[in-house]
Coordinates of C-alpha atoms and ligand atoms in Angstrom, one line a residue:
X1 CA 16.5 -4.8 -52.8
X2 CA 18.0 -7.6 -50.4
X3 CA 19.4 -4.9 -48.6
X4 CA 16.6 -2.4 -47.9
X5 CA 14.3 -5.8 -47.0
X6 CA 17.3 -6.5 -44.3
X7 CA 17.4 -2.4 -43.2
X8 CA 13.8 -2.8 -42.8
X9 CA 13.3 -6.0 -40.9
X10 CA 16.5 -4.3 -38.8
X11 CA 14.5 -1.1 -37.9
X12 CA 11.5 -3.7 -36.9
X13 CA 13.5 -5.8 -34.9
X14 CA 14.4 -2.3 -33.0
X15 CA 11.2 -1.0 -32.8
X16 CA 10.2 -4.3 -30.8
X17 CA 12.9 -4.5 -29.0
X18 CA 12.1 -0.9 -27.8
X19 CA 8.6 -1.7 -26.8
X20 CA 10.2 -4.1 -24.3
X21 CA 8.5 -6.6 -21.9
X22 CA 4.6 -5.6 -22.3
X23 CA 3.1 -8.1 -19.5
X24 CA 2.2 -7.8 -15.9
X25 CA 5.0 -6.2 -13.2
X26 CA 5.4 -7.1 -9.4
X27 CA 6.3 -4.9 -7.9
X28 CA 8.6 -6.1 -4.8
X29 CA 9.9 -3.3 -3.1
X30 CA 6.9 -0.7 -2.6
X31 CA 7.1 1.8 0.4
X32 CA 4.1 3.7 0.9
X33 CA 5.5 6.1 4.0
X34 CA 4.0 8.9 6.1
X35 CA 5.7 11.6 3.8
X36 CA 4.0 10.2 0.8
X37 CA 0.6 10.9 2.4
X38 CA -0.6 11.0 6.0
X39 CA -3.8 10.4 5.6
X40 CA -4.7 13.3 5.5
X41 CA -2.6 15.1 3.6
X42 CA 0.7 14.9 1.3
X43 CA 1.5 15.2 -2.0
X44 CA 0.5 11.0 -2.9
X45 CA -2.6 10.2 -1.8
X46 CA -4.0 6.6 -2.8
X47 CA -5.9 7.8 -6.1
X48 CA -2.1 8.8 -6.7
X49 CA -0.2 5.7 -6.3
X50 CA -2.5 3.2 -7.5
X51 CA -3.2 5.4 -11.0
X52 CA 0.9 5.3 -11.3
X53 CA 0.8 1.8 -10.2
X54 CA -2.3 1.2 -13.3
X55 CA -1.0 3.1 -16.2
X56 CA 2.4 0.9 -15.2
X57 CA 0.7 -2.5 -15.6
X58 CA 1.9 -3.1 -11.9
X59 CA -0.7 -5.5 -10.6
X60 CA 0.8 -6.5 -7.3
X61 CA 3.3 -5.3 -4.9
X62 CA 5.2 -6.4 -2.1
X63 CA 3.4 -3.3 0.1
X64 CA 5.5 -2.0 3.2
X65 CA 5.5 1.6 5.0
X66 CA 6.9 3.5 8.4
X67 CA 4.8 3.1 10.1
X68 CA 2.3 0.2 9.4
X69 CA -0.6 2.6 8.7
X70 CA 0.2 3.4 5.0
X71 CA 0.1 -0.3 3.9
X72 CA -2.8 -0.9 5.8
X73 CA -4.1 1.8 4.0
X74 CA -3.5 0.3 0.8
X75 CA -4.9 -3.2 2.0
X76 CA -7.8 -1.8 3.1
X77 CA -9.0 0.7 0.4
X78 CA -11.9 -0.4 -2.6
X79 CA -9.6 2.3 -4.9
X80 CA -6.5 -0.5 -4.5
X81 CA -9.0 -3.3 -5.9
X82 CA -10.4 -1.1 -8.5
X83 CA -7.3 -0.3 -9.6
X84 CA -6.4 -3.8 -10.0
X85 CA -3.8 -4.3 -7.6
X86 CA -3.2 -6.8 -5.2
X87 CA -1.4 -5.9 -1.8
X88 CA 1.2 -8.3 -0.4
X89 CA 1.7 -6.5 3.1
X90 CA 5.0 -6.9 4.8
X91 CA 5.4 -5.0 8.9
X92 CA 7.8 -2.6 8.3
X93 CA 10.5 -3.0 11.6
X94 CA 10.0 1.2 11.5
X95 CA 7.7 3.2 13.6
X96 CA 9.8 5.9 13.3
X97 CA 13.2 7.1 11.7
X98 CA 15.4 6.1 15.1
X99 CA 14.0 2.4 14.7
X100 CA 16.4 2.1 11.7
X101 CA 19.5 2.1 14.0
X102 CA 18.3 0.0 17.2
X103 CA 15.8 -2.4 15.6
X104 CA 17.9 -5.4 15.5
X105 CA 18.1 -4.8 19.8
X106 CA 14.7 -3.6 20.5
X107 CA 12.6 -6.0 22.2
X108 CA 9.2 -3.5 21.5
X109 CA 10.2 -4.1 17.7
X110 CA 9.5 -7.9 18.6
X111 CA 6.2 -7.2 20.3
X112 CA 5.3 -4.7 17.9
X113 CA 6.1 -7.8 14.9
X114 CA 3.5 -9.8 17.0
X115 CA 1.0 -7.4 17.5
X116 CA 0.7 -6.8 13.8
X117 CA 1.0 -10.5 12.8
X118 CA -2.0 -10.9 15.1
X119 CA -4.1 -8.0 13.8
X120 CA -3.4 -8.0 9.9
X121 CA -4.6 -6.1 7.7
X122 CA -8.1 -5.8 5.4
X123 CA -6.4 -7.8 2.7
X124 CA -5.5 -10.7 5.1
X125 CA -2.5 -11.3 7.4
X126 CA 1.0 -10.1 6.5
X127 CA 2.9 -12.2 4.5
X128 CA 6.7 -10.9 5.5
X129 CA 9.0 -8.5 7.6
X130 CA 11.0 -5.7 6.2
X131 CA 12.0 -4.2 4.3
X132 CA 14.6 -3.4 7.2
X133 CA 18.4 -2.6 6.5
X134 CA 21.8 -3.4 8.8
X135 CA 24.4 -0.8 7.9
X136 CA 26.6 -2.5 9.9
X137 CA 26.2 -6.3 8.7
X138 CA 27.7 -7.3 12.5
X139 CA 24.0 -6.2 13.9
X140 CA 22.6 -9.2 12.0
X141 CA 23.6 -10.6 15.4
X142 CA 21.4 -8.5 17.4
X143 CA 19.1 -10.8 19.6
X144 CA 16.3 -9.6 18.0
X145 CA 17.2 -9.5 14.6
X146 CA 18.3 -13.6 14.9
X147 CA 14.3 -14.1 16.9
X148 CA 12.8 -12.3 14.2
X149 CA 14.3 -14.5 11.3
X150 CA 13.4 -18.1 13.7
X151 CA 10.2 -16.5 13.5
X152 CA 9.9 -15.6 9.4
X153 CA 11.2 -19.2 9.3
X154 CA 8.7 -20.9 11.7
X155 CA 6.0 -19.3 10.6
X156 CA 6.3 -18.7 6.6
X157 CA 6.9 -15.1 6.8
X158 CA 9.3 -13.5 3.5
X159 CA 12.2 -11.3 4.6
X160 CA 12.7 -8.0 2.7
X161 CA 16.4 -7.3 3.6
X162 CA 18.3 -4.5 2.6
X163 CA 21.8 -5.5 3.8
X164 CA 25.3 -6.7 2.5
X165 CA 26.5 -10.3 1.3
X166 CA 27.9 -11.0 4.8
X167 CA 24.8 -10.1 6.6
X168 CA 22.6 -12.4 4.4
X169 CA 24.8 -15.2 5.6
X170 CA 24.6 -14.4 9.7
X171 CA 20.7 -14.2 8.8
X172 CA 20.0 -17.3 7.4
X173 CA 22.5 -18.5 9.7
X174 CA 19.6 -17.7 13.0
X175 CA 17.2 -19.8 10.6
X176 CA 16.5 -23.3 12.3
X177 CA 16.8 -24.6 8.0
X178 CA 20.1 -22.5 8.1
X179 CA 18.7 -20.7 5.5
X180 CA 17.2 -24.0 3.2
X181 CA 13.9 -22.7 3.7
X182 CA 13.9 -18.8 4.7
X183 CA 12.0 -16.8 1.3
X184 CA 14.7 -13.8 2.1
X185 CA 14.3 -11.5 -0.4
X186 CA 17.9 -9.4 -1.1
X187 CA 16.2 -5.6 -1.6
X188 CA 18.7 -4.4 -4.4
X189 CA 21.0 -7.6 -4.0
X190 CA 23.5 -6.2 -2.6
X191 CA 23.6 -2.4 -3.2
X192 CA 27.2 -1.6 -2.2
X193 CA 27.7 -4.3 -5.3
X194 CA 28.5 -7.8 -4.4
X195 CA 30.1 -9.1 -7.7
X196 CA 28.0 -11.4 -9.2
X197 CA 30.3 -13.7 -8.6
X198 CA 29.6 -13.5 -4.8
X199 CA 25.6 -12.8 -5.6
X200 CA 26.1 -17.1 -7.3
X201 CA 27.5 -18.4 -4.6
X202 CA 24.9 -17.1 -2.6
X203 CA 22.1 -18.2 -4.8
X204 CA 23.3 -21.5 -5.0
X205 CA 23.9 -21.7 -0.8
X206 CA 20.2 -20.8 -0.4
X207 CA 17.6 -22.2 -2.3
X208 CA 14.8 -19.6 -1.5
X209 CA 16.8 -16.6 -1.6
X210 CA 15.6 -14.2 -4.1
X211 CA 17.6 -11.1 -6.2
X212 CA 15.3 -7.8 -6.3
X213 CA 16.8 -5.3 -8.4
X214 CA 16.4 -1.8 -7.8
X215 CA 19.5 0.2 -7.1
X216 CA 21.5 -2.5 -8.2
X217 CA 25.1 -1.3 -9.3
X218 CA 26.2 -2.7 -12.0
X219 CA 23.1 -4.3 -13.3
X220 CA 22.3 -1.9 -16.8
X221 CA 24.8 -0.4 -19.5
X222 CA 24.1 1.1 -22.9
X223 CA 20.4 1.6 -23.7
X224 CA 19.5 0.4 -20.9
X225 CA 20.0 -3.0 -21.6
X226 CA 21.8 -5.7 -18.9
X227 CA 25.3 -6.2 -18.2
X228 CA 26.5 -9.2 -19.7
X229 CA 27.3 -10.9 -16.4
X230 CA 23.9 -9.9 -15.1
X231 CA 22.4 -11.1 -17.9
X232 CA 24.2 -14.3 -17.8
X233 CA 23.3 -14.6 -14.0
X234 CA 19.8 -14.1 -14.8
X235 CA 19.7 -16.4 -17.4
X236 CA 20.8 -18.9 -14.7
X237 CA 18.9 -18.3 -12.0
X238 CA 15.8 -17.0 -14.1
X239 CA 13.5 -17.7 -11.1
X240 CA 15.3 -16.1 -8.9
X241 CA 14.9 -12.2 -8.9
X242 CA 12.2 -9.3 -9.1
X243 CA 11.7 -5.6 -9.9
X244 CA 11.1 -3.3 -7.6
X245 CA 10.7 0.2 -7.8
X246 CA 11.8 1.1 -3.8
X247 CA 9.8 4.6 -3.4
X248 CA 11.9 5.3 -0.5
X249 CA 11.3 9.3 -0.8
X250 CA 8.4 10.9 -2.8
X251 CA 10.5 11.7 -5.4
X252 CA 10.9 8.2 -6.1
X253 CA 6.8 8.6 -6.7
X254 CA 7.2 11.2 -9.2
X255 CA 9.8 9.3 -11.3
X256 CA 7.6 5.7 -10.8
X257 CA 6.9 5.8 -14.8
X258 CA 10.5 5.9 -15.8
X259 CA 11.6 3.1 -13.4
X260 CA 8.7 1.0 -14.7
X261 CA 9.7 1.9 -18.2
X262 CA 13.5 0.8 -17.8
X263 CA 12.6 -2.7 -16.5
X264 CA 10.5 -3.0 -19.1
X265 CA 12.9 -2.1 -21.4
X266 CA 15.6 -4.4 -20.1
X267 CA 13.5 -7.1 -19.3
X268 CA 12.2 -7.5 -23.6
X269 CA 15.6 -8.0 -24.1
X270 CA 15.8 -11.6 -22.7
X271 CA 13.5 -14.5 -23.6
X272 CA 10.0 -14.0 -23.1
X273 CA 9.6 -16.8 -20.7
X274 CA 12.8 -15.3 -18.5
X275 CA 11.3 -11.7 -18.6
X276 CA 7.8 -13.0 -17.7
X277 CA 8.8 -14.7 -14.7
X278 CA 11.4 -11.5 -13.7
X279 CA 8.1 -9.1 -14.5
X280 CA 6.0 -11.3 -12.9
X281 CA 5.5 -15.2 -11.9
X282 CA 8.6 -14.9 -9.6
X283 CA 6.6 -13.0 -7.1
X284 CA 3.4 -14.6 -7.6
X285 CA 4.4 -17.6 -7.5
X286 CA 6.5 -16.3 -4.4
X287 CA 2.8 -15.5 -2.8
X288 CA 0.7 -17.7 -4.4
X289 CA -1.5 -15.0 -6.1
X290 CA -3.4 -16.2 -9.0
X291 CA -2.6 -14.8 -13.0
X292 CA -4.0 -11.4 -13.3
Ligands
ZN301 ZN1 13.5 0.4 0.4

């Protein structure tokens, strides 16, 4: 008897444990890109992404897209309130593909960072830059790149970077905080896989620095579930990272469930409290948007 009680109270634990974390997502690391839809055409329109973002419980996203048009889409469109989801735009450094690989020199990238900051978008000014990426971590040098991160500094802007541990130190280093105040947010942190060794040193360097987790080497093993040394690095720094589900190609569309579905899974496998603010507050609070 004492044993079928503890099989059965065994197979609910699991069965819990396999419903994972059921509250609100944030989503921090959206693209909504020409390919995805146009406009006019394309295989995602709005009705598209924001059912996948509904049926996901994602009620807010950090919303960014080459070019500008597609978040501005998403800001501007009745559908996105409907749907329940509030956009936290972001300029894109991108017009165009070639952009990736002179940004960081471009001087019209700096006007073009202007123009948008003075025009924002239906859903009110931008709130950060990026998400832009330094393949070579040197370029965080560029002139450009250093006046774009004295400008996120000086005027409360969030950094979406997708770059390596050395590059997030020559960023915050063009900071006039040197990097105590810069909200950069690490897109994958680190997704040629800075031990987490090196991803807690950083942390604890810069106090506003924030993990987000797609891509992230490393960071799952079996069922799904966290690494032990990611979990423990969570556990320390539980206010320190996000989700994001970085729909870099459509395909990424077309899988959006599944990625949904594994942070949930992983996330209802540490304290409520930690998952919540991982699912969640940490990106709110990030923005100041108010409980869904
Ligand atoms: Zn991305």
């Amino acid at each position: 008897m004492h044993r079928f009680l503890a099989a059965l109270l065994l197979l609910a634990g699991g069965a819990a444990a396999a419903a994972g974390y059921t509250g609100p997502l944030f989503d921090a690391h959206l693209h909504y890109n020409e390919e995805a839809w146009n406009g006019t055409a394309g295989p995602h329109p709005l009705a598209d992404v924001l059912a996948r973002m509904k049926r996901n419980g994602v009620r807010a996203i950090i919303g960014n897209s080459r070019p500008n048009d597609g978040t501005k889409a998403l800001a501007a469109s009745g559908e996105t309130r409907a749907a329940g989801v509030t956009v936290v735009p972001f300029i894109r450094l991108y017009r165009n593909r070639a952009d990736y690989d002179s940004w960081f020199r471009d001087e019209t990238i700096y006007q073009m960072v202007q123009d948008e900051l003075a025009r924002g978008t239906a859903a009110g000014p931008f709130r950060g830059i990026g998400e832009f990426h330094l393949y070579d971590s040197a370029n965080a040098n560029g002139a450009v790149a250093a006046k774009l991160m004295k400008l996120a500094e000086e005027k409360d802007l969030a950094v979406l970077a997708h770059v390596d541990d050395v590059a997030v130190d020559l960023l915050m280093a063009h900071t006039p905080s040197k990097g105590q105040k810069l909200r950069l947010v690490w897109a994958h942190t680190g997704i040629g896989g800075a031990p987490a060794a090196r991803v807690d040193q950083l942390m604890a360097r810069y106090p506003h620095l924030m993990g987000e987790l797609s891509y992230r080497p490393g960071l799952t093993c079996d069922g799904g579930k966290l690494c032990p040394e990611w979990r423990q690095l969570i556990l320390k720094y539980p206010q320190r990272f996000m989700i994001g589900s970085d729909t870099w190609v459509n395909q990424r569309w077309l899988y959006y469930d599944e990625l949904m579905q594994g942070y949930r899974t992983w996330l209802g496998d540490l304290p409520s409290d930690v998952a919540r603010r991982i699912g969640w507050d940490n990106g709110a609070t990030l923005f100041g948007l108010p409980k869904p």
